[in-house]
PDB file of C-alpha atoms in Angstrom:
ATOM      1  CA  UNK A 767       0.000   0.000   0.000  1.00 37.00           C
ATOM      2  CA  UNK A 768       1.398   3.376  -0.888  1.00 38.00           C
ATOM      3  CA  UNK A 769       1.257   6.288   1.489  1.00 43.00           C
ATOM      4  CA  UNK A 770      -2.059   8.065   1.284  1.00 45.00           C
ATOM      5  CA  UNK A 771      -3.917   5.294  -0.541  1.00 46.00           C
ATOM      6  CA  UNK A 772      -6.920   3.524   0.881  1.00 46.00           C
ATOM      7  CA  UNK A 773      -6.538  -0.238   1.413  1.00 50.00           C
ATOM      8  CA  UNK A 774      -8.859  -2.373  -0.670  1.00 53.00           C
ATOM      9  CA  UNK A 775     -11.757  -3.766   1.299  1.00 50.00           C
ATOM     10  CA  UNK A 776     -12.102  -7.512   1.334  1.00 52.00           C
ATOM     11  CA  UNK A 777     -15.265  -8.723  -0.370  1.00 47.00           C
ATOM     12  CA  UNK A 778     -17.033 -10.876   2.209  1.00 52.00           C
ATOM     13  CA  UNK A 779     -20.642 -11.212   3.127  1.00 54.00           C
ATOM     14  CA  UNK A 780     -21.516  -8.848   5.915  1.00 85.00           C
ATOM     15  CA  UNK A 781     -21.612 -10.608   9.247  1.00 92.00           C
ATOM     16  CA  UNK A 782     -24.418 -10.343  11.764  1.00 92.00           C
ATOM     17  CA  UNK A 783     -24.106 -10.743  15.538  1.00 92.00           C
ATOM     18  CA  UNK A 784     -24.073 -14.564  15.298  1.00 92.00           C
ATOM     19  CA  UNK A 785     -21.311 -14.521  12.671  1.00 91.00           C
ATOM     20  CA  UNK A 786     -19.291 -12.123  14.799  1.00 93.00           C
ATOM     21  CA  UNK A 787     -19.791 -14.205  17.961  1.00 92.00           C
ATOM     22  CA  UNK A 788     -18.332 -17.249  16.172  1.00 89.00           C
ATOM     23  CA  UNK A 789     -15.129 -15.299  15.535  1.00 88.00           C
ATOM     24  CA  UNK A 790     -14.525 -13.569  18.872  1.00 89.00           C
ATOM     25  CA  UNK A 791     -14.270 -14.861  22.437  1.00 84.00           C
ATOM     26  CA  UNK A 792     -17.308 -12.789  23.564  1.00 83.00           C
ATOM     27  CA  UNK A 793     -20.679 -14.521  23.639  1.00 83.00           C
ATOM     28  CA  UNK A 794     -24.244 -13.874  24.694  1.00 88.00           C
ATOM     29  CA  UNK A 795     -24.959 -10.322  25.766  1.00 91.00           C
ATOM     30  CA  UNK A 796     -21.230  -9.555  25.981  1.00 94.00           C
ATOM     31  CA  UNK A 797     -20.965  -9.788  22.200  1.00 95.00           C
ATOM     32  CA  UNK A 798     -21.589  -6.070  21.690  1.00 97.00           C
ATOM     33  CA  UNK A 799     -21.234  -5.768  17.914  1.00 96.00           C
ATOM     34  CA  UNK A 800     -24.261  -6.146  15.634  1.00 95.00           C
ATOM     35  CA  UNK A 801     -22.707  -6.092  12.185  1.00 95.00           C
ATOM     36  CA  UNK A 802     -19.471  -6.188  10.249  1.00 96.00           C
ATOM     37  CA  UNK A 803     -19.764  -3.318   7.766  1.00 95.00           C
ATOM     38  CA  UNK A 804     -16.383  -3.609   5.985  1.00 94.00           C
ATOM     39  CA  UNK A 805     -12.839  -4.794   6.518  1.00 95.00           C
ATOM     40  CA  UNK A 806      -9.428  -4.986   4.896  1.00 94.00           C
ATOM     41  CA  UNK A 807      -6.152  -6.558   6.059  1.00 94.00           C
ATOM     42  CA  UNK A 808      -5.485  -3.310   7.968  1.00 96.00           C
ATOM     43  CA  UNK A 809      -8.942  -2.068   9.036  1.00 97.00           C
ATOM     44  CA  UNK A 810     -12.326  -3.123  10.337  1.00 97.00           C
ATOM     45  CA  UNK A 811     -15.623  -1.233  10.580  1.00 97.00           C
ATOM     46  CA  UNK A 812     -18.493  -2.566  12.678  1.00 97.00           C
ATOM     47  CA  UNK A 813     -21.743  -1.185  14.028  1.00 97.00           C
ATOM     48  CA  UNK A 814     -23.558  -1.668  17.322  1.00 97.00           C
ATOM     49  CA  UNK A 815     -26.991  -0.677  18.557  1.00 96.00           C
ATOM     50  CA  UNK A 816     -27.232  -2.070  22.089  1.00 95.00           C
ATOM     51  CA  UNK A 817     -25.678   0.956  23.803  1.00 97.00           C
ATOM     52  CA  UNK A 818     -29.148   2.343  24.634  1.00 95.00           C
ATOM     53  CA  UNK A 819     -30.401  -0.959  26.112  1.00 95.00           C
ATOM     54  CA  UNK A 820     -31.231  -0.515  29.835  1.00 95.00           C
ATOM     55  CA  UNK A 821     -30.117  -4.153  30.339  1.00 95.00           C
ATOM     56  CA  UNK A 822     -26.680  -3.633  28.756  1.00 96.00           C
ATOM     57  CA  UNK A 823     -24.182  -5.836  30.660  1.00 96.00           C
ATOM     58  CA  UNK A 824     -21.730  -2.931  31.156  1.00 97.00           C
ATOM     59  CA  UNK A 825     -24.308  -0.344  32.198  1.00 96.00           C
ATOM     60  CA  UNK A 826     -23.992   1.203  35.654  1.00 96.00           C
ATOM     61  CA  UNK A 827     -26.493   3.196  37.703  1.00 95.00           C
ATOM     62  CA  UNK A 828     -25.068   6.264  35.908  1.00 95.00           C
ATOM     63  CA  UNK A 829     -25.667   4.792  32.445  1.00 96.00           C
ATOM     64  CA  UNK A 830     -23.292   3.306  29.877  1.00 98.00           C
ATOM     65  CA  UNK A 831     -20.185   5.375  30.513  1.00 98.00           C
ATOM     66  CA  UNK A 832     -17.943   6.483  27.653  1.00 98.00           C
ATOM     67  CA  UNK A 833     -14.927   4.320  28.629  1.00 98.00           C
ATOM     68  CA  UNK A 834     -17.047   1.319  27.577  1.00 98.00           C
ATOM     69  CA  UNK A 835     -16.301   2.435  24.007  1.00 98.00           C
ATOM     70  CA  UNK A 836     -12.914   0.779  24.509  1.00 98.00           C
ATOM     71  CA  UNK A 837     -14.659  -2.602  24.863  1.00 97.00           C
ATOM     72  CA  UNK A 838     -16.582  -2.034  21.634  1.00 98.00           C
ATOM     73  CA  UNK A 839     -13.277  -1.262  19.923  1.00 98.00           C
ATOM     74  CA  UNK A 840     -11.574  -4.284  21.514  1.00 96.00           C
ATOM     75  CA  UNK A 841     -14.258  -6.572  20.109  1.00 96.00           C
ATOM     76  CA  UNK A 842     -13.785  -5.052  16.654  1.00 96.00           C
ATOM     77  CA  UNK A 843     -10.039  -5.718  17.001  1.00 96.00           C
ATOM     78  CA  UNK A 844     -10.728  -9.336  17.989  1.00 93.00           C
ATOM     79  CA  UNK A 845     -13.036  -9.738  15.002  1.00 94.00           C
ATOM     80  CA  UNK A 846     -10.396  -8.231  12.720  1.00 93.00           C
ATOM     81  CA  UNK A 847      -7.826 -10.722  13.966  1.00 90.00           C
ATOM     82  CA  UNK A 848     -10.233 -13.587  13.287  1.00 88.00           C
ATOM     83  CA  UNK A 849     -11.020 -12.342   9.791  1.00 91.00           C
ATOM     84  CA  UNK A 850      -7.331 -11.973   8.933  1.00 89.00           C
ATOM     85  CA  UNK A 851      -6.650 -15.505  10.224  1.00 83.00           C
ATOM     86  CA  UNK A 852      -9.537 -16.886   8.133  1.00 84.00           C
ATOM     87  CA  UNK A 853      -8.226 -15.117   5.042  1.00 83.00           C
ATOM     88  CA  UNK A 854      -4.803 -16.731   5.549  1.00 79.00           C
ATOM     89  CA  UNK A 855      -6.291 -20.240   5.946  1.00 73.00           C
ATOM     90  CA  UNK A 856      -9.735 -20.219   4.322  1.00 63.00           C
ATOM     91  CA  UNK A 857     -10.164 -24.008   4.596  1.00 65.00           C
ATOM     92  CA  UNK A 858      -9.731 -24.027   8.377  1.00 61.00           C
ATOM     93  CA  UNK A 859     -12.003 -21.979  10.619  1.00 59.00           C
ATOM     94  CA  UNK A 860      -9.704 -20.941  13.456  1.00 59.00           C
ATOM     95  CA  UNK A 861     -10.956 -20.749  17.001  1.00 66.00           C
ATOM     96  CA  UNK A 862     -11.011 -17.231  18.429  1.00 64.00           C
ATOM     97  CA  UNK A 863      -7.580 -16.459  19.859  1.00 68.00           C
ATOM     98  CA  UNK A 864      -7.566 -15.391  23.496  1.00 74.00           C
ATOM     99  CA  UNK A 865      -6.158 -11.949  24.015  1.00 80.00           C
ATOM    100  CA  UNK A 866      -6.345  -9.000  26.323  1.00 86.00           C
ATOM    101  CA  UNK A 867      -5.724  -5.306  26.152  1.00 91.00           C
ATOM    102  CA  UNK A 868      -2.332  -4.687  27.711  1.00 93.00           C
ATOM    103  CA  UNK A 869      -2.568  -0.896  27.480  1.00 95.00           C
ATOM    104  CA  UNK A 870      -4.519   1.957  25.996  1.00 97.00           C
ATOM    105  CA  UNK A 871      -2.929   5.283  25.120  1.00 97.00           C
ATOM    106  CA  UNK A 872      -4.013   8.703  23.913  1.00 97.00           C
ATOM    107  CA  UNK A 873      -7.650   7.937  24.696  1.00 98.00           C
ATOM    108  CA  UNK A 874      -9.922  10.904  24.102  1.00 98.00           C
ATOM    109  CA  UNK A 875     -13.532  10.680  25.211  1.00 98.00           C
ATOM    110  CA  UNK A 876     -15.757  13.309  23.616  1.00 98.00           C
ATOM    111  CA  UNK A 877     -18.899  12.362  25.571  1.00 98.00           C
ATOM    112  CA  UNK A 878     -19.486  11.203  29.122  1.00 97.00           C
ATOM    113  CA  UNK A 879     -22.038   8.506  28.249  1.00 97.00           C
ATOM    114  CA  UNK A 880     -22.876   6.282  25.282  1.00 98.00           C
ATOM    115  CA  UNK A 881     -26.456   5.394  26.194  1.00 97.00           C
ATOM    116  CA  UNK A 882     -27.785   8.806  25.200  1.00 95.00           C
ATOM    117  CA  UNK A 883     -26.192   8.707  21.720  1.00 97.00           C
ATOM    118  CA  UNK A 884     -28.883   8.444  19.038  1.00 94.00           C
ATOM    119  CA  UNK A 885     -28.414   5.916  16.263  1.00 95.00           C
ATOM    120  CA  UNK A 886     -25.880   3.127  15.991  1.00 97.00           C
ATOM    121  CA  UNK A 887     -22.286   3.275  17.134  1.00 98.00           C
ATOM    122  CA  UNK A 888     -19.764   3.059  14.294  1.00 97.00           C
ATOM    123  CA  UNK A 889     -16.683   1.200  15.520  1.00 98.00           C
ATOM    124  CA  UNK A 890     -13.447   1.478  13.528  1.00 98.00           C
ATOM    125  CA  UNK A 891     -10.059  -0.103  14.224  1.00 98.00           C
ATOM    126  CA  UNK A 892      -6.847   0.103  12.216  1.00 98.00           C
ATOM    127  CA  UNK A 893      -3.923  -2.237  12.740  1.00 97.00           C
ATOM    128  CA  UNK A 894      -0.809  -0.061  12.997  1.00 97.00           C
ATOM    129  CA  UNK A 895       1.821  -2.735  13.693  1.00 96.00           C
ATOM    130  CA  UNK A 896       2.334  -6.072  15.364  1.00 91.00           C
ATOM    131  CA  UNK A 897       3.259  -9.697  15.126  1.00 89.00           C
ATOM    132  CA  UNK A 898       1.764 -13.049  16.199  1.00 84.00           C
ATOM    133  CA  UNK A 899       1.991 -12.152  19.918  1.00 89.00           C
ATOM    134  CA  UNK A 900       0.934  -8.500  20.136  1.00 93.00           C
ATOM    135  CA  UNK A 901      -0.779  -5.948  17.940  1.00 95.00           C
ATOM    136  CA  UNK A 902      -1.099  -2.167  18.089  1.00 97.00           C
ATOM    137  CA  UNK A 903      -4.419  -0.738  16.899  1.00 98.00           C
ATOM    138  CA  UNK A 904      -5.818   2.753  16.579  1.00 98.00           C
ATOM    139  CA  UNK A 905      -9.538   2.903  17.243  1.00 98.00           C
ATOM    140  CA  UNK A 906     -12.404   5.319  16.819  1.00 98.00           C
ATOM    141  CA  UNK A 907     -16.005   4.983  17.974  1.00 98.00           C
ATOM    142  CA  UNK A 908     -18.350   7.433  16.282  1.00 98.00           C
ATOM    143  CA  UNK A 909     -22.038   8.300  16.158  1.00 97.00           C
ATOM    144  CA  UNK A 910     -24.034   7.714  12.973  1.00 95.00           C
ATOM    145  CA  UNK A 911     -23.589  11.402  12.124  1.00 95.00           C
ATOM    146  CA  UNK A 912     -19.782  10.952  12.060  1.00 96.00           C
ATOM    147  CA  UNK A 913     -19.162  12.707  15.381  1.00 97.00           C
ATOM    148  CA  UNK A 914     -16.242  11.085  17.226  1.00 98.00           C
ATOM    149  CA  UNK A 915     -17.265   9.754  20.626  1.00 98.00           C
ATOM    150  CA  UNK A 916     -13.999   8.060  21.639  1.00 98.00           C
ATOM    151  CA  UNK A 917     -10.631   7.387  20.060  1.00 98.00           C
ATOM    152  CA  UNK A 918      -7.201   6.156  21.021  1.00 98.00           C
ATOM    153  CA  UNK A 919      -4.696   3.342  20.613  1.00 98.00           C
ATOM    154  CA  UNK A 920      -4.596  -0.107  22.198  1.00 98.00           C
ATOM    155  CA  UNK A 921      -1.997  -2.847  22.492  1.00 96.00           C
ATOM    156  CA  UNK A 922      -3.540  -6.325  22.345  1.00 94.00           C
ATOM    157  CA  UNK A 923      -1.504  -9.252  23.658  1.00 93.00           C
ATOM    158  CA  UNK A 924      -2.469 -12.627  22.173  1.00 86.00           C
ATOM    159  CA  UNK A 925      -2.317 -16.210  23.415  1.00 78.00           C
ATOM    160  CA  UNK A 926      -1.013 -15.260  26.854  1.00 69.00           C
ATOM    161  CA  UNK A 927      -2.967 -17.042  29.551  1.00 64.00           C
ATOM    162  CA  UNK A 928      -3.959 -14.962  32.532  1.00 57.00           C
ATOM    163  CA  UNK A 929      -3.004 -16.362  35.945  1.00 61.00           C
ATOM    164  CA  UNK A 930      -5.664 -18.588  37.508  1.00 63.00           C
ATOM    165  CA  UNK A 931      -7.549 -17.198  40.466  1.00 59.00           C
ATOM    166  CA  UNK A 932      -6.560 -18.762  43.771  1.00 61.00           C
TER     167      UNK A 932
END
């Protein structure tokens, strides 16, 4: 890809919540993404509509607070990783790889809550660098009108088991 060009989007059928849940480690109500809108080897764009749901699993007494946008972005990153793995080995459906966010940087929250945002959330993530063990992504969560709600960078560490609880 040359500097300034847009990466070609991969032609795949759009995925719904069930298709997304098969590719990420989040299931049930914790699968927050509704649809895969587009993706390329470097980017992913998803949408979500459950942020206004009073029964949202991350909602507090104060509502769905803006830092929860990081979880939406993390799920888009996990989906992106699964899609890239499928593209590399189309005959083998890989299991979702366990991973966790090791750090977030330069996070800017433009709203205090997500549950009062009208319309769907538009969740974008761009892979900036990485290898098989860790990946750096930039992310942006926006309203349907294009207004940025949250943005930042995240390092995702893959296939590193967390210590068992004692």
